[in-house]
Every structure is written in structure tokens, then in C-alpha cells.
XYZ file of C-alpha atoms in Angstrom:
683
model
C -1.628 -4.566 113.458
C 1.909 -4.885 112.437
C 4.677 -3.113 110.071
C 6.017 -3.732 106.615
C 8.392 -2.494 104.065
C 7.633 -3.739 100.431
C 9.499 -1.364 97.795
C 10.175 1.409 100.258
C 6.476 1.971 100.863
C 5.509 1.467 104.845
C 2.253 -0.516 104.753
C 0.102 -1.583 107.726
C -1.474 -4.928 107.785
C -3.051 -7.941 110.309
C -0.046 -9.929 111.270
C 0.205 -13.621 108.939
C -1.546 -11.509 106.209
C -0.127 -12.601 102.976
C 2.063 -10.229 101.251
C 0.765 -10.042 97.841
C -2.883 -8.943 99.878
C -0.975 -6.510 101.653
C 1.048 -4.872 98.553
C -2.567 -4.840 96.625
C -4.482 -3.162 99.777
C -1.461 -0.514 99.278
C -1.702 -0.018 95.817
C 1.651 -2.116 95.107
C 1.281 -4.186 92.072
C 3.657 -7.200 92.487
C 3.669 -9.345 89.193
C 1.169 -12.466 89.612
C -1.002 -14.742 87.577
C -2.342 -17.014 89.337
C -3.787 -15.645 92.254
C -7.164 -14.603 92.827
C -8.801 -13.382 95.947
C -11.790 -15.330 95.903
C -9.877 -18.650 95.903
C -7.521 -20.423 98.189
C -3.260 -19.824 97.748
C -2.060 -21.668 95.271
C 1.139 -20.543 94.524
C 1.792 -22.260 90.537
C 3.377 -19.575 88.165
C 6.155 -18.599 90.100
C 5.769 -14.991 88.671
C 4.879 -13.046 92.603
C 9.169 -14.258 93.690
C 10.414 -11.206 96.390
C 13.359 -11.168 98.270
C 12.865 -10.537 102.143
C 15.495 -8.400 103.322
C 14.943 -8.018 106.634
C 12.778 -10.434 108.707
C 12.354 -7.926 111.570
C 15.663 -9.081 113.763
C 18.301 -7.681 111.365
C 18.220 -11.104 108.960
C 17.545 -11.590 105.162
C 16.396 -14.675 104.403
C 18.087 -16.743 101.933
C 15.722 -17.736 99.569
C 13.103 -15.671 97.497
C 9.571 -16.212 98.686
C 6.144 -15.914 96.802
C 4.649 -13.433 97.584
C 0.937 -15.013 97.307
C 2.069 -17.366 99.648
C 4.200 -16.106 102.504
C 2.845 -14.505 105.300
C 4.068 -11.348 106.398
C 5.513 -10.873 110.207
C 6.505 -7.018 111.903
C 8.959 -5.479 110.458
C 9.599 -6.961 107.018
C 11.622 -5.385 104.399
C 10.543 -6.825 101.129
C 11.447 -5.991 97.340
C 9.891 -7.312 94.383
C 12.846 -5.682 91.759
C 16.079 -6.977 93.030
C 18.158 -8.592 90.356
C 17.668 -12.173 92.138
C 13.948 -11.271 91.714
C 14.013 -9.797 88.365
C 16.304 -12.755 87.412
C 13.910 -15.235 88.283
C 10.562 -13.970 86.947
C 12.177 -13.493 83.849
C 12.686 -17.162 83.498
C 8.763 -18.106 85.015
C 7.901 -16.394 82.068
C 10.456 -17.353 79.513
C 8.958 -20.725 80.443
C 5.775 -19.983 79.840
C 5.961 -18.049 76.887
C 8.053 -20.105 75.333
C 4.893 -22.759 75.698
C 2.405 -19.855 74.807
C 1.210 -21.163 71.426
C -1.106 -18.295 70.075
C -1.337 -14.673 68.221
C -1.126 -11.670 70.778
C -1.398 -9.617 67.984
C -2.339 -10.353 64.210
C 0.245 -10.723 61.700
C -1.250 -7.666 59.861
C -0.645 -5.508 62.583
C 2.793 -6.554 63.466
C 3.899 -5.968 59.609
C 2.260 -2.226 59.736
C 5.356 0.175 60.682
C 2.524 2.231 62.569
C 1.074 -0.679 64.477
C -2.276 -0.188 63.366
C -5.155 -2.454 65.266
C -6.380 -3.610 61.931
C -8.768 -6.133 63.627
C -10.606 -4.252 65.427
C -11.314 -1.583 63.125
C -12.358 -4.403 60.204
C -14.568 -5.320 62.965
C -15.953 -2.290 63.201
C -16.276 -1.717 59.473
C -17.917 -4.947 59.340
C -20.774 -3.224 61.445
C -20.981 -0.383 59.928
C -19.471 1.400 62.739
C -17.156 3.859 60.448
C -16.781 6.638 63.326
C -15.316 3.802 65.545
C -13.040 2.499 63.123
C -11.479 6.097 62.289
C -11.322 6.183 66.279
C -9.575 2.867 66.499
C -6.579 4.280 63.188
C -5.974 7.556 65.075
C -4.780 5.723 67.965
C -2.149 4.957 65.392
C -1.884 7.683 62.977
C -4.053 10.935 61.858
C -4.326 10.519 58.334
C -6.191 7.525 57.391
C -7.974 8.958 54.097
C -4.586 9.720 52.832
C -3.296 6.628 54.140
C -5.374 4.622 53.030
C -5.332 5.583 49.458
C -1.114 5.521 48.965
C -0.126 2.706 51.094
C 1.783 -0.072 49.907
C 0.382 -2.298 52.633
C 2.730 -4.142 53.477
C -0.463 -5.473 56.224
C -2.037 -7.267 53.830
C 1.131 -8.731 52.516
C 1.048 -10.488 55.781
C -2.537 -11.546 55.956
C -3.397 -14.780 56.238
C -6.327 -14.823 54.577
C -3.709 -15.131 51.346
C -3.543 -18.976 52.411
C -7.439 -19.364 52.135
C -7.742 -16.737 48.945
C -6.579 -13.411 48.761
C -5.381 -10.983 50.976
C -8.395 -8.634 52.765
C -8.358 -5.045 50.806
C -7.269 -3.127 53.865
C -6.041 -0.157 52.481
C -9.020 0.726 50.782
C -11.261 -0.145 53.502
C -9.253 2.494 55.414
C -9.869 5.151 53.362
C -13.341 4.019 52.811
C -14.295 4.594 56.711
C -12.260 7.265 56.648
C -14.198 9.057 53.909
C -17.501 8.021 55.769
C -16.228 9.807 58.604
C -14.765 13.239 56.744
C -18.152 13.737 55.127
C -20.433 13.536 58.722
C -19.618 14.171 62.307
C -16.095 13.984 61.761
C -14.419 11.771 64.667
C -11.823 14.226 66.794
C -9.775 12.714 69.984
C -9.930 14.951 72.860
C -6.812 16.807 74.161
C -5.474 16.592 78.006
C -5.255 20.013 79.524
C -2.547 22.194 78.694
C 0.600 20.751 80.561
C 2.720 23.981 80.115
C 5.624 22.789 78.007
C 6.086 23.205 74.041
C 7.638 21.151 71.251
C 8.997 22.515 68.124
C 8.345 20.164 64.932
C 10.614 20.545 62.023
C 8.730 19.487 58.953
C 4.998 18.975 58.482
C 5.288 15.698 56.493
C 4.049 12.228 57.419
C 6.208 12.126 60.184
C 5.979 15.544 61.633
C 2.358 15.369 61.175
C 1.892 12.279 63.809
C 4.334 13.391 66.199
C 2.754 16.764 66.355
C -1.028 15.213 66.515
C 0.204 12.729 69.651
C 1.797 15.606 71.302
C -1.093 17.578 71.101
C -3.157 15.132 72.698
C -0.834 14.843 75.993
C -1.382 19.004 76.290
C 1.882 20.156 74.880
C 2.033 23.402 73.083
C 2.930 22.131 69.445
C 4.474 24.004 66.693
C 5.495 22.833 63.025
C 7.673 24.274 60.971
C 7.796 23.926 57.070
C 9.277 25.260 54.335
C 6.811 24.605 51.812
C 3.672 26.683 51.102
C 1.590 23.796 53.071
C 1.557 21.038 55.166
C 2.040 17.474 53.928
C 5.192 16.870 52.622
C 5.415 14.183 50.364
C 2.193 13.789 50.504
C 1.559 17.013 48.489
C 4.462 17.229 47.117
C 5.463 13.922 46.143
C 2.333 12.029 44.848
C -0.252 13.245 42.353
C -3.200 13.705 42.764
C -4.567 11.354 40.525
C -3.563 8.594 43.710
C -4.170 11.333 46.399
C -6.418 14.280 45.969
C -5.171 17.766 47.680
C -8.260 18.350 49.182
C -8.098 15.096 51.306
C -4.530 16.407 52.153
C -5.656 19.833 53.046
C -9.042 18.292 55.040
C -6.722 15.918 57.209
C -4.608 18.743 57.964
C -7.150 21.204 59.327
C -8.482 18.166 61.421
C -4.988 18.002 63.336
C -4.723 22.093 63.325
C -7.935 22.406 64.892
C -6.754 20.263 67.948
C -4.372 22.874 68.618
C -1.461 22.951 66.669
C 0.102 25.691 64.955
C 0.856 25.477 61.341
C 3.953 27.836 60.278
C 4.710 27.554 56.321
C 7.250 29.257 54.187
C 9.913 28.830 57.299
C 13.150 27.371 56.481
C 15.758 25.909 59.100
C 18.894 27.692 58.344
C 17.273 30.867 56.922
C 14.621 31.862 58.435
C 14.740 29.979 62.025
C 17.888 27.270 63.002
C 17.496 23.617 65.081
C 18.997 25.520 67.950
C 17.195 28.683 68.138
C 13.598 26.640 68.700
C 15.613 24.683 71.117
C 15.731 27.489 73.263
C 12.005 28.155 72.865
C 11.164 25.091 73.530
C 11.481 22.023 76.260
C 12.112 19.638 72.864
C 12.475 19.805 68.808
C 11.625 17.032 66.543
C 13.565 17.230 63.302
C 11.374 15.259 60.384
C 12.343 17.830 57.178
C 12.615 14.288 54.904
C 14.608 13.431 51.960
C 13.913 15.979 49.308
C 16.985 15.976 47.730
C 17.281 13.600 44.267
C 19.849 11.395 44.081
C 22.259 11.327 41.096
C 22.854 8.634 38.439
C 26.162 9.127 38.485
C 26.324 9.132 34.782
C 28.016 11.137 32.298
C 25.431 13.766 30.680
C 23.638 14.609 33.977
C 23.985 18.176 34.043
C 22.509 18.434 30.349
C 18.908 20.541 30.424
C 16.503 17.960 30.396
C 17.561 16.157 33.348
C 15.900 16.460 35.966
C 15.135 14.543 39.570
C 12.005 12.773 40.004
C 11.008 14.586 43.171
C 11.476 18.082 41.987
C 9.896 16.600 38.777
C 6.521 15.531 40.512
C 6.870 19.295 43.092
C 4.700 21.345 41.477
C 2.663 18.485 39.377
C 1.504 16.652 42.823
C 0.856 20.320 44.632
C -1.356 22.116 42.147
C 0.517 25.003 43.345
C 2.770 25.406 40.133
C 2.260 25.283 36.476
C 2.634 21.552 35.120
C 4.970 21.131 32.292
C 3.609 20.701 28.612
C 5.271 17.209 27.607
C 3.289 17.443 24.143
C 5.396 15.895 21.512
C 7.711 15.185 24.041
C 10.032 11.509 24.606
C 10.181 11.272 27.997
C 12.841 8.417 29.529
C 12.502 7.381 33.671
C 15.298 5.996 35.410
C 14.394 4.207 38.495
C 11.803 0.961 39.611
C 10.409 2.516 42.793
C 6.547 4.124 43.601
C 8.350 7.627 42.393
C 9.321 6.103 39.205
C 5.697 5.050 38.703
C 4.447 8.647 39.720
C 6.814 10.662 37.358
C 6.063 8.267 34.705
C 2.319 8.719 35.188
C 2.446 12.066 35.786
C 4.657 12.262 32.022
C 1.497 10.684 30.341
C -0.650 12.989 31.384
C 1.008 15.833 30.553
C 1.004 15.178 27.489
C 3.838 12.973 26.497
C 4.588 11.706 23.423
C 6.382 8.612 24.408
C 7.289 7.308 28.326
C 9.683 4.782 29.117
C 11.156 3.357 32.307
C 14.300 1.811 32.647
C 14.909 -0.477 35.400
C 17.831 -2.618 35.634
C 16.650 -5.695 36.495
C 13.304 -7.951 36.105
C 9.502 -6.830 36.220
C 9.621 -9.595 39.013
C 12.210 -7.016 41.087
C 11.004 -4.143 41.009
C 10.266 -2.990 44.288
C 6.833 -0.993 42.825
C 3.455 -1.789 43.407
C 2.184 -4.204 41.002
C -0.852 -2.667 40.603
C 1.118 0.602 39.711
C 2.781 -1.312 36.682
C -0.071 -2.689 35.555
C -1.956 0.383 35.099
C 1.088 2.778 34.096
C 1.187 -0.053 31.016
C -2.510 0.434 30.132
C -1.561 4.188 30.553
C 1.049 3.681 27.360
C 4.242 3.195 29.274
C 6.959 1.348 28.037
C 9.089 -0.573 29.916
C 13.184 -1.104 29.333
C 14.053 -4.067 31.707
C 17.264 -5.092 32.093
C 19.186 -1.595 31.242
C 20.739 0.580 32.753
C 21.945 4.441 31.764
C 25.234 4.483 30.413
C 25.262 8.086 29.278
C 23.190 10.763 28.433
C 23.835 11.987 24.918
C 23.572 15.825 24.087
C 23.117 18.427 21.694
C 24.025 22.085 22.090
C 23.754 21.338 25.615
C 20.436 19.676 25.658
C 19.290 15.964 26.499
C 19.351 14.011 22.934
C 19.704 10.362 23.693
C 20.280 8.004 26.701
C 23.014 5.001 26.327
C 21.558 1.766 28.041
C 23.678 -0.879 29.090
C 21.820 -3.786 28.822
C 22.199 -6.474 31.881
C 21.723 -10.010 33.328
C 20.843 -11.120 36.695
C 23.339 -12.576 38.463
C 23.506 -13.690 41.885
C 21.287 -12.432 44.888
C 22.257 -9.479 46.801
C 22.196 -8.955 50.255
C 18.273 -7.800 49.779
C 17.515 -11.591 48.187
C 17.071 -10.352 45.001
C 19.327 -11.310 42.064
C 22.073 -8.566 41.585
C 21.972 -7.342 37.866
C 25.702 -7.015 35.956
C 26.849 -5.420 32.347
C 26.672 -7.779 29.357
C 29.971 -7.052 27.781
C 29.264 -4.741 24.875
C 25.675 -4.678 24.425
C 24.077 -1.643 24.652
C 21.073 0.176 22.971
C 19.997 4.101 22.383
C 16.845 5.484 22.850
C 15.676 9.061 21.285
C 14.809 11.388 24.510
C 13.967 14.713 25.430
C 14.285 14.696 29.162
C 15.108 12.061 31.471
C 13.971 11.878 34.912
C 15.962 10.442 37.608
C 13.815 8.283 40.303
C 15.911 5.721 41.831
C 16.442 7.586 45.305
C 16.208 10.534 47.533
C 18.579 11.692 50.162
C 18.528 14.622 52.702
C 19.014 17.985 52.042
C 20.905 18.842 55.110
C 20.843 22.935 55.070
C 20.066 23.838 58.783
C 20.850 20.716 60.189
C 24.577 20.827 60.227
C 24.506 21.112 64.190
C 23.401 17.560 64.097
C 25.627 14.624 63.775
C 25.268 12.572 60.711
C 25.681 8.597 59.644
C 27.742 7.697 56.891
C 24.796 7.996 54.629
C 24.564 11.327 55.233
C 21.483 11.357 57.096
C 20.606 12.629 60.225
C 22.401 10.175 63.432
C 19.251 9.362 66.029
C 18.462 6.595 68.335
C 16.951 3.593 67.076
C 14.294 3.501 70.000
C 14.784 7.337 71.928
C 14.992 8.735 68.178
C 17.218 11.314 70.019
C 20.081 13.149 67.973
C 23.734 14.070 69.138
C 22.114 17.069 70.626
C 19.917 16.843 74.246
C 16.368 17.314 73.788
C 16.736 17.408 70.078
C 14.926 13.990 68.497
C 14.450 13.260 64.657
C 12.600 10.807 62.561
C 11.306 9.871 59.181
C 13.016 9.710 55.808
C 15.821 12.226 57.322
C 16.952 9.972 59.949
C 19.742 6.300 59.649
C 18.661 4.640 56.888
C 17.240 6.873 54.555
C 13.829 7.331 52.756
C 10.969 4.530 53.323
C 7.422 4.542 52.708
C 5.071 6.839 54.469
C 3.795 4.701 57.001
C 7.078 3.890 57.888
C 7.191 7.342 59.027
C 4.252 7.824 60.309
C 4.958 4.898 62.614
C 8.201 6.623 63.730
C 6.597 9.783 64.259
C 4.239 8.185 67.108
C 6.586 6.322 68.585
C 9.053 9.602 68.989
C 5.828 11.524 70.511
C 5.880 9.086 73.088
C 9.911 8.829 73.611
C 9.514 13.004 73.655
C 6.619 12.624 76.299
C 8.852 10.316 78.325
C 11.762 12.571 77.883
C 10.007 15.355 79.355
C 8.422 13.477 82.463
C 11.632 11.781 83.343
C 11.147 8.264 83.004
C 12.791 6.294 80.166
C 12.704 7.322 77.157
C 13.304 4.684 75.084
C 10.022 2.897 72.942
C 10.541 -0.561 72.034
C 8.337 -2.865 70.025
C 6.691 -5.223 72.259
C 7.317 -8.899 72.931
C 4.540 -11.208 71.721
C 3.376 -14.829 70.866
C 3.122 -15.712 67.343
C 2.447 -18.823 64.859
C 4.075 -19.594 62.257
C 1.534 -19.850 59.262
C 3.112 -23.234 57.834
C 1.942 -24.284 61.142
C -2.157 -23.587 61.033
C -4.908 -25.975 58.753
C -6.576 -23.551 56.688
C -8.195 -26.118 54.657
C -11.370 -25.579 56.214
C -12.033 -21.972 56.044
C -14.814 -21.061 52.993
C -13.264 -19.260 49.941
C -14.651 -16.186 49.406
C -13.949 -12.984 46.343
C -11.544 -10.088 47.820
C -13.669 -7.076 46.836
C -12.018 -5.115 43.508
C -11.560 -1.423 43.457
C -13.315 0.230 40.510
C -11.131 2.392 38.328
C -11.366 4.831 35.746
C -10.854 3.880 31.765
C -6.697 4.126 31.043
C -8.178 6.240 28.216
C -10.082 8.814 29.888
C -7.709 8.668 33.184
C -4.271 8.999 31.483
C -5.368 12.307 30.034
C -5.861 13.998 33.171
C -5.044 14.044 37.515
C -8.400 13.192 38.691
C -8.781 10.589 41.087
C -7.899 7.400 39.508
C -9.817 4.860 41.823
C -13.613 5.527 41.839
C -14.250 4.180 45.345
C -16.364 0.978 46.526
C -20.278 2.302 46.182
C -21.741 -0.848 47.969
C -21.746 -0.594 51.463
C -22.685 -4.247 51.845
C -19.692 -5.196 50.013
C -17.755 -3.694 51.987
C -19.149 -5.087 55.068
C -18.867 -8.575 53.485
C -14.912 -7.845 52.596
C -13.940 -6.465 55.956
C -16.134 -10.235 57.630
C -13.398 -11.900 55.574
C -10.868 -11.075 58.277
C -9.690 -14.373 60.517
C -9.411 -12.644 63.660
C -5.835 -13.999 64.194
C -5.236 -11.802 67.378
C -5.920 -12.147 70.790
C -9.198 -11.280 71.600
C -7.923 -10.523 75.340
C -4.174 -8.612 74.007
C -5.580 -5.826 76.127
C -6.066 -7.368 79.114
C -3.950 -10.130 79.082
C -1.318 -10.332 81.946
C 0.903 -12.680 80.518
C 2.059 -10.253 77.822
C 1.744 -7.295 79.921
C 4.657 -9.053 82.850
C 6.448 -10.376 79.761
C 7.087 -6.656 78.572
C 8.086 -5.583 81.306
C 10.526 -7.989 82.443
C 11.972 -7.716 78.747
C 12.172 -11.502 78.565
C 13.810 -13.705 75.796
C 11.935 -17.033 75.229
C 13.393 -17.792 72.542
C 16.113 -19.183 74.989
C 14.377 -22.343 76.034
C 12.361 -22.588 72.577
C 11.350 -26.279 71.574
C 8.307 -27.623 70.393
C 5.044 -26.715 71.838
C 1.762 -28.503 72.961
C -0.471 -28.602 69.942
C -3.885 -29.324 71.004
C -7.282 -28.504 69.584
C -9.589 -25.585 70.066
C -13.154 -27.030 71.454
C -16.442 -25.639 72.938
C -17.529 -27.995 74.497
C -18.491 -25.342 77.517
C -20.468 -24.344 74.841
C -20.626 -20.566 75.605
C -16.551 -20.524 75.842
C -14.105 -21.580 73.489
C -11.097 -23.158 75.363
C -7.736 -22.672 73.476
C -5.324 -25.005 75.713
C -1.941 -23.880 73.442
C -2.693 -20.341 75.466
C -2.841 -22.057 78.833
C -0.463 -21.418 81.098
C -1.893 -24.166 83.541
C -2.198 -21.650 86.172
C -5.281 -23.581 87.600
C -7.439 -20.696 88.214
C -10.047 -21.875 85.534
C -10.272 -25.336 87.685
C -9.716 -23.607 91.387
C -12.570 -20.735 90.678
C -15.304 -23.347 88.813
C -14.459 -25.647 92.011
C -14.504 -23.603 95.051
C -16.422 -20.026 93.681
C -19.014 -21.709 91.221
C -19.128 -25.234 93.068
C -19.023 -27.311 89.227
C -15.766 -28.736 89.845
C -16.359 -29.817 86.189
C -12.607 -28.631 85.291
C -9.653 -30.878 86.080
C -5.743 -30.864 85.158
C -5.514 -34.133 82.582
C -2.363 -35.842 82.243
C 1.270 -35.630 83.638
C 4.177 -33.590 82.488
C 4.651 -31.599 79.788
C 1.333 -33.004 77.849
C -0.709 -31.578 80.894
C -3.983 -29.608 79.758
C -6.974 -28.482 81.550
C -10.641 -30.422 79.891
C -14.230 -30.253 80.935
C -16.080 -33.166 82.246
C -19.692 -33.379 82.036
C -22.020 -35.052 84.575
C -25.276 -34.280 83.201
C -26.543 -31.991 80.600
C -27.831 -29.670 83.253
C -24.169 -28.972 84.093
C -23.901 -27.289 80.542
C -26.762 -25.172 80.405
C -24.947 -23.801 83.846
C -21.872 -23.531 82.227
C -23.351 -21.279 80.005
C -24.298 -18.804 82.550
C -21.532 -19.159 85.372
C -18.239 -17.685 82.710
C -16.457 -17.378 85.487
C -13.737 -19.063 84.320
C -12.881 -16.993 81.154
C -13.340 -13.995 83.375
C -10.489 -15.414 85.958
C -8.196 -16.820 83.363
C -5.039 -14.261 82.483
C -3.969 -15.296 79.550
C -6.999 -15.191 76.864
C -7.582 -18.947 77.017
C -10.818 -19.226 77.314
C -13.216 -16.695 74.894
C -16.778 -15.793 76.099
C -18.918 -17.003 72.901
C -21.212 -14.313 72.471
């Protein structure tokens, strides 16, 4: 026996044993892609580079070596993470990834701010496994029934099914599965044993509740403090019940509380407690206070009685805790084009308003609100004033009497790509109104957050990857931070990642949580012509004349389970089946590579199934040769081989007789060995 040292760990082994095997036998993982103990050493991928700092005689070897084919000798001192090694490994991985053509993740998941594994839960729904689907969703966030109803579904905007017919109804499928789960045998994740550490979360909205959920699962003692009577944040106090019944919010909050998360309501930061006090009492603090202050329009007359902010108008209406305003016989002007404006105008209709206008300075095409919201509001009687902007609110005896509108036209596109509105000189219009609702945006009410550094916009400054604020141990997420208010699923995604960052911080690991490096195909390079067109399922709704009179839920829900399953089966399954086990993408992320440095034309070979039980995707193949060697040396078939030379080289099968096909169907050893998902076993 001899002794070598690998990354400071002393290892015993036989003289001449390969260093990669020595490392593995001692619980050390040296990155590698083309090695398998069942076949002879090949050394194709170049990932397992090591640096021998001492050859046992006090000398360093001048060249890097490959651990898979370098034999151990007594006294060797080896490292696989030096600067030279990492530089070489990065280049090797970048070259491999630059020609690796496939979708590690589906475009729906990539466009979901919470990173939900949509492809997986759609497959579970298609099989009627609703609890399994909710388990998958709750690996990303804990509020599927609520978010399935209100999310503007950026996932659907990226769904490749839109190139065939229409995107999948992803959001409503989520809420369908969640409702099924809540109705019976609700899925509840198991928490790790208590770890003796505590985290205080300020704010019980989507971001705070999500962070609380994931930290509790990791064994932390978690307390959520919120200024309002109940938890839920904008889900409860900003979104009307006709879109999101509060019984659903109650139920999902109860599930979080049942895990052992402590809720403390009607506790205001700056009045009842402070961030500094919470920091002294806990190991970490997360600030997720949201954006509860309506932005002003900065026009004359905003001080008049009858001018109200969108969030202020919706608070009592949405929560059901206060008295709904009686707007019978009144004329209402809602200023803004986002989802808050839609909630405000449709709520005003339900409060009995005689006339409701939405004033928006661009056209309908530029409105950020969901098209279905605009359409349903029109059905309910809302009138739109496009290309108009409030110039003045005119009063009488201190109360709103009229709103004067500056008429607009569209000019050149702004930074967001939308055409900028500009005033038409001398053109105005006046509307008789009793109430003006400002729904042009929300901002942070900074009370109690004075100890934290702010951005120029007045939001809390928090690091993009660590979520750390200017105070050590205090983190911040959601609408209160950086760029300000956004959609709930954005806040939820930050809440999840912040929980990971806090866990890293409290365990002495690198804190930053970054988006994964993945391979993705361009939509325009994919041929969708062979796909069968199928109708998208339509969500049934209550008639406009009926729904405009109350706050009962507008959507009736899907009532045909077979149609639901059929809708889920419309998924094209874009993401890689082997993503979770793919060694290539795992090492790419460990090394933080930049494959764009070597971007260029990629090989484009057809996917084929000549192996009958195995689907071969040559575009994901990295030519490690493992499948060729396993087929030859282990299976004893030798039907796979390298065809061509240079950049165009591919691996193809060759069948001498039909009996080989049947033997291949029972083997699958090549697919088991593949490190990238280029080979897929067909069930």
C-alpha cells in the first residue's frame, strides 16, 4: 500500500491505481464525464484534470494530468481545484456545452420566476396524480391554489405549444390540482429536525410566506410578523375575492402554519417592534414588507376628497374585513393600465357604480394588464379612455367634480419597447366623475425600515444574489426591494431563493443563489409542422350580468377531469428527461462556465429510434464514447460506433441481423451510462 494526498485528504491505495478511482474510493468527487469502472480507461472528456504538486520527491509535474488515466505513486500530492485546473476544466466544459443542443429545462420553467417544474407536474396531472403534482409545485412555492388563480402566467407566454396551436392552460391546471389536493388528503411536506436557529420574517405576503415555508422545512424556528389582521399580504388585501376567494388564502396559510411557522399579526415594524430588536432575538431577519403605498399622479387636485389610491381602495373590499363602499349612482375614473387598475375598475362595478372609466395613456395593445381581464371588464360595463392622461382633477367645495384629460398620441418606442405617449398640443377632454382611483403603481412605506440602505427609487437595497441588505444578517425580498412592485410569482421566487441564501449564510456556505447555467434551443430552429393540433381547454365563467353584481368567484372551474388530463397531455415535454442526473450541466454550474465564448454553428442531426427501445438525440451527445465502449466491452454487442471525422462526427448503431434489435431492447446499458441524456429509454 502507498499513501497519496488528494485535496489535503490522505488516502491509502495500491501502487499504480488510477487517481480517479482512489478519489472515489475515499469519498472524493473529481469531476468526470467519460469514466466508468465497467470499461477501460478512455480519457476523452478532459474534465478530470488534476495538478500534481509533489511527485513524492519534492517536485511538481509541469503539466496537468487526467485523473482517470494517471497512476498513483507513493507521496503524490494532488489537487483538482487549483487555478490552472479550474481554467482548463472550464474551457473543456464550455467547448462541450457550446455544441450541446438541447433543452435542459422547458421554456415554461425558464420563464417562471419561481422556477416551478411545470413539465413534471403537468405529466402528473395527465395521469390523475394531483397530490404528486402539488408535491412538485410545493418544491418551488407553497401557495398553488392561490397563485393558480391570479398569476399572469409568464410560463404560458413561453410555452412552445403556441407554435402548434395555443399555449397550455398551465395556471388553471395548477389551481385544479391544488383544489383537488386541498379537498382531500392534503400533501404536507416533512420538516427536518429543529436545528436550534431562528429566523424572523417581517411581512406575511407571498414572499414572506414562501421564505417561511422553506426555512421551516430546513428545521428553522420561523416567526412571521405582519401589520394586518390576517396573513396573505396582497393576495388577501390587494386582489378581490371574485378572482381569489379568501377561503383559499386562509386554507393555504393554515397549511404553512401547521408546519410550525408562528404567525404574529397586527404587529407594525417601527411601532410594535423593530428590525434591530428582531435581529438581536434571532439568527437572521428577512424583510418582506411589500409595497403598500399608492403612487401619486402629480397633477393638480390630488388632494381633493374623492381621490384615492388603488391599493387603499381595494384593501377593505378585497379582505372582506371592512365595509365595502356604496358607489351607487357614482361615476368612477380609474387611472392606470395594470392589474391593479383592472381589480379597481371591476370592484367599482360590483360596488354599484353607475359609470366606470379606465384612463390609460397608451392603446389597449400596450396595456400591461392581462387581456382576459380587459375583456371581462368590458363585458361587465367598464368604458376605456385610451390615449388619454389626467392633466387635472377639478373639484367643487373640496370634492372631486371632473377629471381633465390630456389627449395623447404614440411616439417612438421607450426602453421597454413600447411606444412612448406624447401630448397632442391643445387637445383635452373632461369627464364628470365623483371618485378618481390612482392605480398607476405602488411604492414602499418606509416606516420601520430606516436602518436599511435605500435605492434612488426609495426601495430597500438588497443584493441580487444574496438578498443581503446593508445590515449584516438582515435580508430583504419582494416588492419592497430594488426595482419595486411586481407580480406575486416574482416575489415568491425571491422568497424561495432568499430562504436558500439565509440557510447558506447560517451554515457558513457561500451565500449567493444564482440562476442555473442551462442549454436551450431557439424556437425558430425547431420544426413544429408534424405536431397534431389540439384545442386548448376553456375555463368556464359566470355570465357578466350575474357576476358584476357580487364578489363571488368569476371562474367556475373545470368540471371534466378527462378534459383536464387531455389538456395536460398537450405538453410537448421540451425539457430534458435526464436533467436531474445530468453530469454535464451539474459540472457546468459548479464551474460557472460561459459557453457563449465559443458560440457558433451547432450540429443538427435527426433524433432517431433505430435502437427500438432507446431514443437517440445526437445533438445532446458529447462524444465521450461511453455508450460505444459499454456496448462493446460490457454488453458484448458492439453495435455502436463513431461515424465521420472532426466536427461532424456522430455515434450511430449498425444492426447485422434482427436478433440484435431484440437483445438491444432488453439491455439499456448504454442509456444507463450516458452522462448527458442523449439516450432516453422509451417506456
